[in-house]
Amino acid sequence: MKPMPQILHTLQRLKWRILRPVTVGSRVLMEKDGRVVLVKHTYDELWYLPGGGVERKETLEEAVRREAMEEVGAELGQLRLLGAYTSFGEYKSDHVLVFVCHDFTLTGETDREIARFGFFDLESLPKDTSPATRRRIHEYRTGSPAPNLGMW
């Protein structure tokens, strides 16, 4: 039997398939000394940048700070925008803004959505890093002019 987070995620995807919503999310590329923080969710096998959906009456900045705190216990300092991206996967029109932060502290406390997190060398990410996460890190590493716009 599937664990509860996987069941809930499957139900959420079914809801998206029916309603076809427009969603907004924010993620953060937290980098120090050539290493980046990635998270693995309880309902997925891939590594991602920390982040999630923007809630009602919440700014993009508030959302990324809240998600970083919830997912890895991160207190974020100054943020800069890396880019804005769109995905039409999972039956929704999803718009994701990615921020970069070098000034952060971690408590390492995670919420029930996160199975684990880790610091990884920018040059050698885990093989099971999501393709979109790899693309965002590549844009960051190569110094492509921000803000970037495109597909997730």
PDB file of C-alpha atoms in Angstrom:
ATOM      1  CA  MET A   1       0.000   0.000   0.000  1.00  0.00           C
ATOM      2  CA  LYS A   2       1.210   3.520  -0.827  1.00  0.00           C
ATOM      3  CA  PRO A   3       2.169   5.841   2.052  1.00  0.00           C
ATOM      4  CA  MET A   4      -0.339   8.638   2.781  1.00  0.00           C
ATOM      5  CA  PRO A   5       1.723  11.482   1.163  1.00  0.00           C
ATOM      6  CA  GLN A   6       1.830   9.557  -2.128  1.00  0.00           C
ATOM      7  CA  ILE A   7      -1.917   8.924  -2.005  1.00  0.00           C
ATOM      8  CA  LEU A   8      -2.616  12.613  -1.323  1.00  0.00           C
ATOM      9  CA  HIS A   9      -0.308  13.666  -4.164  1.00  0.00           C
ATOM     10  CA  THR A  10      -2.080  11.272  -6.540  1.00  0.00           C
ATOM     11  CA  LEU A  11      -5.458  12.736  -5.523  1.00  0.00           C
ATOM     12  CA  GLN A  12      -4.099  16.265  -6.047  1.00  0.00           C
ATOM     13  CA  ARG A  13      -2.980  15.338  -9.579  1.00  0.00           C
ATOM     14  CA  LEU A  14      -6.449  13.909 -10.304  1.00  0.00           C
ATOM     15  CA  LYS A  15      -7.990  17.194  -9.145  1.00  0.00           C
ATOM     16  CA  TRP A  16      -5.622  19.107 -11.479  1.00  0.00           C
ATOM     17  CA  ARG A  17      -6.618  16.834 -14.370  1.00  0.00           C
ATOM     18  CA  ILE A  18     -10.264  17.751 -13.864  1.00  0.00           C
ATOM     19  CA  LEU A  19      -9.957  21.467 -12.993  1.00  0.00           C
ATOM     20  CA  ARG A  20      -6.889  22.421 -15.111  1.00  0.00           C
ATOM     21  CA  PRO A  21      -5.898  25.250 -12.715  1.00  0.00           C
ATOM     22  CA  VAL A  22      -3.486  28.128 -13.136  1.00  0.00           C
ATOM     23  CA  THR A  23      -0.922  27.926 -10.320  1.00  0.00           C
ATOM     24  CA  VAL A  24       1.993  30.020  -9.088  1.00  0.00           C
ATOM     25  CA  GLY A  25       4.971  28.658  -7.221  1.00  0.00           C
ATOM     26  CA  SER A  26       8.349  29.794  -5.977  1.00  0.00           C
ATOM     27  CA  ARG A  27      11.614  27.922  -5.476  1.00  0.00           C
ATOM     28  CA  VAL A  28      14.978  28.929  -4.108  1.00  0.00           C
ATOM     29  CA  LEU A  29      18.483  27.999  -5.195  1.00  0.00           C
ATOM     30  CA  MET A  30      20.399  28.190  -1.902  1.00  0.00           C
ATOM     31  CA  GLU A  31      24.118  28.124  -2.697  1.00  0.00           C
ATOM     32  CA  LYS A  32      27.231  28.388  -0.527  1.00  0.00           C
ATOM     33  CA  ASP A  33      30.794  27.489  -1.441  1.00  0.00           C
ATOM     34  CA  GLY A  34      29.798  25.774  -4.682  1.00  0.00           C
ATOM     35  CA  ARG A  35      27.171  23.591  -3.018  1.00  0.00           C
ATOM     36  CA  VAL A  36      23.395  23.744  -3.389  1.00  0.00           C
ATOM     37  CA  VAL A  37      20.575  22.569  -1.112  1.00  0.00           C
ATOM     38  CA  LEU A  38      18.186  20.038  -2.685  1.00  0.00           C
ATOM     39  CA  VAL A  39      15.158  18.280  -1.199  1.00  0.00           C
ATOM     40  CA  LYS A  40      13.538  14.913  -1.820  1.00  0.00           C
ATOM     41  CA  HIS A  41       9.809  14.757  -1.154  1.00  0.00           C
ATOM     42  CA  THR A  42       8.052  11.835   0.507  1.00  0.00           C
ATOM     43  CA  TYR A  43       5.885  11.404  -2.600  1.00  0.00           C
ATOM     44  CA  ASP A  44       8.572  11.626  -5.315  1.00  0.00           C
ATOM     45  CA  GLU A  45      11.877   9.969  -6.198  1.00  0.00           C
ATOM     46  CA  LEU A  46      13.664  13.042  -7.580  1.00  0.00           C
ATOM     47  CA  TRP A  47      15.706  15.849  -6.002  1.00  0.00           C
ATOM     48  CA  TYR A  48      14.362  19.413  -6.317  1.00  0.00           C
ATOM     49  CA  LEU A  49      15.108  22.967  -5.253  1.00  0.00           C
ATOM     50  CA  PRO A  50      13.133  23.815  -2.090  1.00  0.00           C
ATOM     51  CA  GLY A  51       9.875  25.614  -2.717  1.00  0.00           C
ATOM     52  CA  GLY A  52       6.189  25.283  -3.368  1.00  0.00           C
ATOM     53  CA  GLY A  53       2.927  27.021  -4.091  1.00  0.00           C
ATOM     54  CA  VAL A  54       2.096  30.623  -3.351  1.00  0.00           C
ATOM     55  CA  GLU A  55      -0.879  30.905  -1.000  1.00  0.00           C
ATOM     56  CA  ARG A  56      -3.708  33.439  -1.159  1.00  0.00           C
ATOM     57  CA  LYS A  57      -2.710  36.932   0.015  1.00  0.00           C
ATOM     58  CA  GLU A  58       0.968  35.916   0.057  1.00  0.00           C
ATOM     59  CA  THR A  59       3.706  37.643  -1.928  1.00  0.00           C
ATOM     60  CA  LEU A  60       6.228  35.649  -3.952  1.00  0.00           C
ATOM     61  CA  GLU A  61       8.931  36.594  -1.459  1.00  0.00           C
ATOM     62  CA  GLU A  62       6.816  35.550   1.518  1.00  0.00           C
ATOM     63  CA  ALA A  63       6.063  32.235  -0.199  1.00  0.00           C
ATOM     64  CA  VAL A  64       9.676  31.341  -0.931  1.00  0.00           C
ATOM     65  CA  ARG A  65      10.739  32.287   2.606  1.00  0.00           C
ATOM     66  CA  ARG A  66       7.899  30.236   4.132  1.00  0.00           C
ATOM     67  CA  GLU A  67       8.598  27.204   1.937  1.00  0.00           C
ATOM     68  CA  ALA A  68      12.346  27.303   2.706  1.00  0.00           C
ATOM     69  CA  MET A  69      11.575  27.429   6.427  1.00  0.00           C
ATOM     70  CA  GLU A  70       9.026  24.608   6.232  1.00  0.00           C
ATOM     71  CA  GLU A  71      11.087  22.317   4.021  1.00  0.00           C
ATOM     72  CA  VAL A  72      14.609  22.674   5.480  1.00  0.00           C
ATOM     73  CA  GLY A  73      14.343  25.114   8.382  1.00  0.00           C
ATOM     74  CA  ALA A  74      16.073  27.839   6.349  1.00  0.00           C
ATOM     75  CA  GLU A  75      16.115  31.491   7.281  1.00  0.00           C
ATOM     76  CA  LEU A  76      16.792  33.336   4.015  1.00  0.00           C
ATOM     77  CA  GLY A  77      18.668  36.614   3.691  1.00  0.00           C
ATOM     78  CA  GLN A  78      18.832  38.674   0.504  1.00  0.00           C
ATOM     79  CA  LEU A  79      17.145  37.157  -2.551  1.00  0.00           C
ATOM     80  CA  ARG A  80      17.610  37.806  -6.244  1.00  0.00           C
ATOM     81  CA  LEU A  81      15.411  36.605  -9.066  1.00  0.00           C
ATOM     82  CA  LEU A  82      16.937  33.944 -11.325  1.00  0.00           C
ATOM     83  CA  GLY A  83      13.920  33.622 -13.591  1.00  0.00           C
ATOM     84  CA  ALA A  84      10.263  32.905 -14.281  1.00  0.00           C
ATOM     85  CA  TYR A  85       9.216  29.637 -15.892  1.00  0.00           C
ATOM     86  CA  THR A  86       6.076  27.921 -17.139  1.00  0.00           C
ATOM     87  CA  SER A  87       5.045  24.276 -17.155  1.00  0.00           C
ATOM     88  CA  PHE A  88       1.966  22.689 -18.660  1.00  0.00           C
ATOM     89  CA  GLY A  89       2.657  19.278 -17.122  1.00  0.00           C
ATOM     90  CA  GLU A  90       0.420  17.599 -14.564  1.00  0.00           C
ATOM     91  CA  TYR A  91      -2.680  19.085 -16.274  1.00  0.00           C
ATOM     92  CA  LYS A  92      -2.160  22.631 -15.025  1.00  0.00           C
ATOM     93  CA  SER A  93      -0.712  25.954 -16.170  1.00  0.00           C
ATOM     94  CA  ASP A  94       2.043  26.279 -13.592  1.00  0.00           C
ATOM     95  CA  HIS A  95       4.200  29.394 -13.282  1.00  0.00           C
ATOM     96  CA  VAL A  96       7.336  29.129 -11.129  1.00  0.00           C
ATOM     97  CA  LEU A  97       9.663  31.906 -10.031  1.00  0.00           C
ATOM     98  CA  VAL A  98      13.139  30.847  -8.943  1.00  0.00           C
ATOM     99  CA  PHE A  99      15.191  32.952  -6.554  1.00  0.00           C
ATOM    100  CA  VAL A 100      18.860  32.697  -5.580  1.00  0.00           C
ATOM    101  CA  CYS A 101      20.071  33.083  -2.000  1.00  0.00           C
ATOM    102  CA  HIS A 102      23.651  32.951  -0.710  1.00  0.00           C
ATOM    103  CA  ASP A 103      22.883  34.322   2.745  1.00  0.00           C
ATOM    104  CA  PHE A 104      20.961  31.678   4.698  1.00  0.00           C
ATOM    105  CA  THR A 105      21.055  29.596   7.856  1.00  0.00           C
ATOM    106  CA  LEU A 106      19.612  26.117   8.287  1.00  0.00           C
ATOM    107  CA  THR A 107      18.190  24.403  11.333  1.00  0.00           C
ATOM    108  CA  GLY A 108      17.714  21.213   9.333  1.00  0.00           C
ATOM    109  CA  GLU A 109      14.159  20.791  10.587  1.00  0.00           C
ATOM    110  CA  THR A 110      11.873  19.472   7.849  1.00  0.00           C
ATOM    111  CA  ASP A 111       8.140  19.136   7.537  1.00  0.00           C
ATOM    112  CA  ARG A 112       6.343  15.863   6.833  1.00  0.00           C
ATOM    113  CA  GLU A 113       6.487  16.530   3.073  1.00  0.00           C
ATOM    114  CA  ILE A 114      10.293  16.235   2.956  1.00  0.00           C
ATOM    115  CA  ALA A 115      11.909  12.793   3.166  1.00  0.00           C
ATOM    116  CA  ARG A 116      15.427  14.272   3.281  1.00  0.00           C
ATOM    117  CA  PHE A 117      17.626  17.092   2.059  1.00  0.00           C
ATOM    118  CA  GLY A 118      21.297  17.574   1.357  1.00  0.00           C
ATOM    119  CA  PHE A 119      24.061  19.831   0.097  1.00  0.00           C
ATOM    120  CA  PHE A 120      25.384  18.868  -3.324  1.00  0.00           C
ATOM    121  CA  ASP A 121      28.278  20.116  -5.429  1.00  0.00           C
ATOM    122  CA  LEU A 122      27.012  22.295  -8.277  1.00  0.00           C
ATOM    123  CA  GLU A 123      29.232  20.354 -10.661  1.00  0.00           C
ATOM    124  CA  SER A 124      28.067  16.879  -9.599  1.00  0.00           C
ATOM    125  CA  LEU A 125      24.371  16.695  -8.797  1.00  0.00           C
ATOM    126  CA  PRO A 126      22.716  13.383  -7.887  1.00  0.00           C
ATOM    127  CA  LYS A 127      21.723  11.410 -10.993  1.00  0.00           C
ATOM    128  CA  ASP A 128      18.094  11.522  -9.832  1.00  0.00           C
ATOM    129  CA  THR A 129      17.887  15.338  -9.831  1.00  0.00           C
ATOM    130  CA  SER A 130      14.808  16.581 -11.692  1.00  0.00           C
ATOM    131  CA  PRO A 131      15.472  17.840 -15.235  1.00  0.00           C
ATOM    132  CA  ALA A 132      14.058  21.312 -14.465  1.00  0.00           C
ATOM    133  CA  THR A 133      16.251  21.579 -11.360  1.00  0.00           C
ATOM    134  CA  ARG A 134      19.287  20.658 -13.469  1.00  0.00           C
ATOM    135  CA  ARG A 135      18.360  23.370 -16.006  1.00  0.00           C
ATOM    136  CA  ARG A 136      17.980  26.057 -13.321  1.00  0.00           C
ATOM    137  CA  ILE A 137      21.315  25.132 -11.734  1.00  0.00           C
ATOM    138  CA  HIS A 138      22.980  25.146 -15.155  1.00  0.00           C
ATOM    139  CA  GLU A 139      21.613  28.657 -15.836  1.00  0.00           C
ATOM    140  CA  TYR A 140      22.945  29.776 -12.472  1.00  0.00           C
ATOM    141  CA  ARG A 141      26.376  28.136 -12.959  1.00  0.00           C
ATOM    142  CA  THR A 142      26.876  29.526 -16.455  1.00  0.00           C
ATOM    143  CA  GLY A 143      25.802  33.016 -15.416  1.00  0.00           C
ATOM    144  CA  SER A 144      23.092  33.361 -18.026  1.00  0.00           C
ATOM    145  CA  PRO A 145      21.632  36.864 -17.725  1.00  0.00           C
ATOM    146  CA  ALA A 146      18.832  37.019 -15.190  1.00  0.00           C
ATOM    147  CA  PRO A 147      15.954  37.102 -15.173  1.00  0.00           C
ATOM    148  CA  ASN A 148      15.589  34.042 -17.353  1.00  0.00           C
ATOM    149  CA  LEU A 149      12.239  33.296 -18.951  1.00  0.00           C
ATOM    150  CA  GLY A 150      11.060  30.041 -20.442  1.00  0.00           C
ATOM    151  CA  MET A 151       9.682  26.595 -19.967  1.00  0.00           C
ATOM    152  CA  TRP A 152      10.182  24.855 -16.634  1.00  0.00           C
TER     153      TRP A 152
END
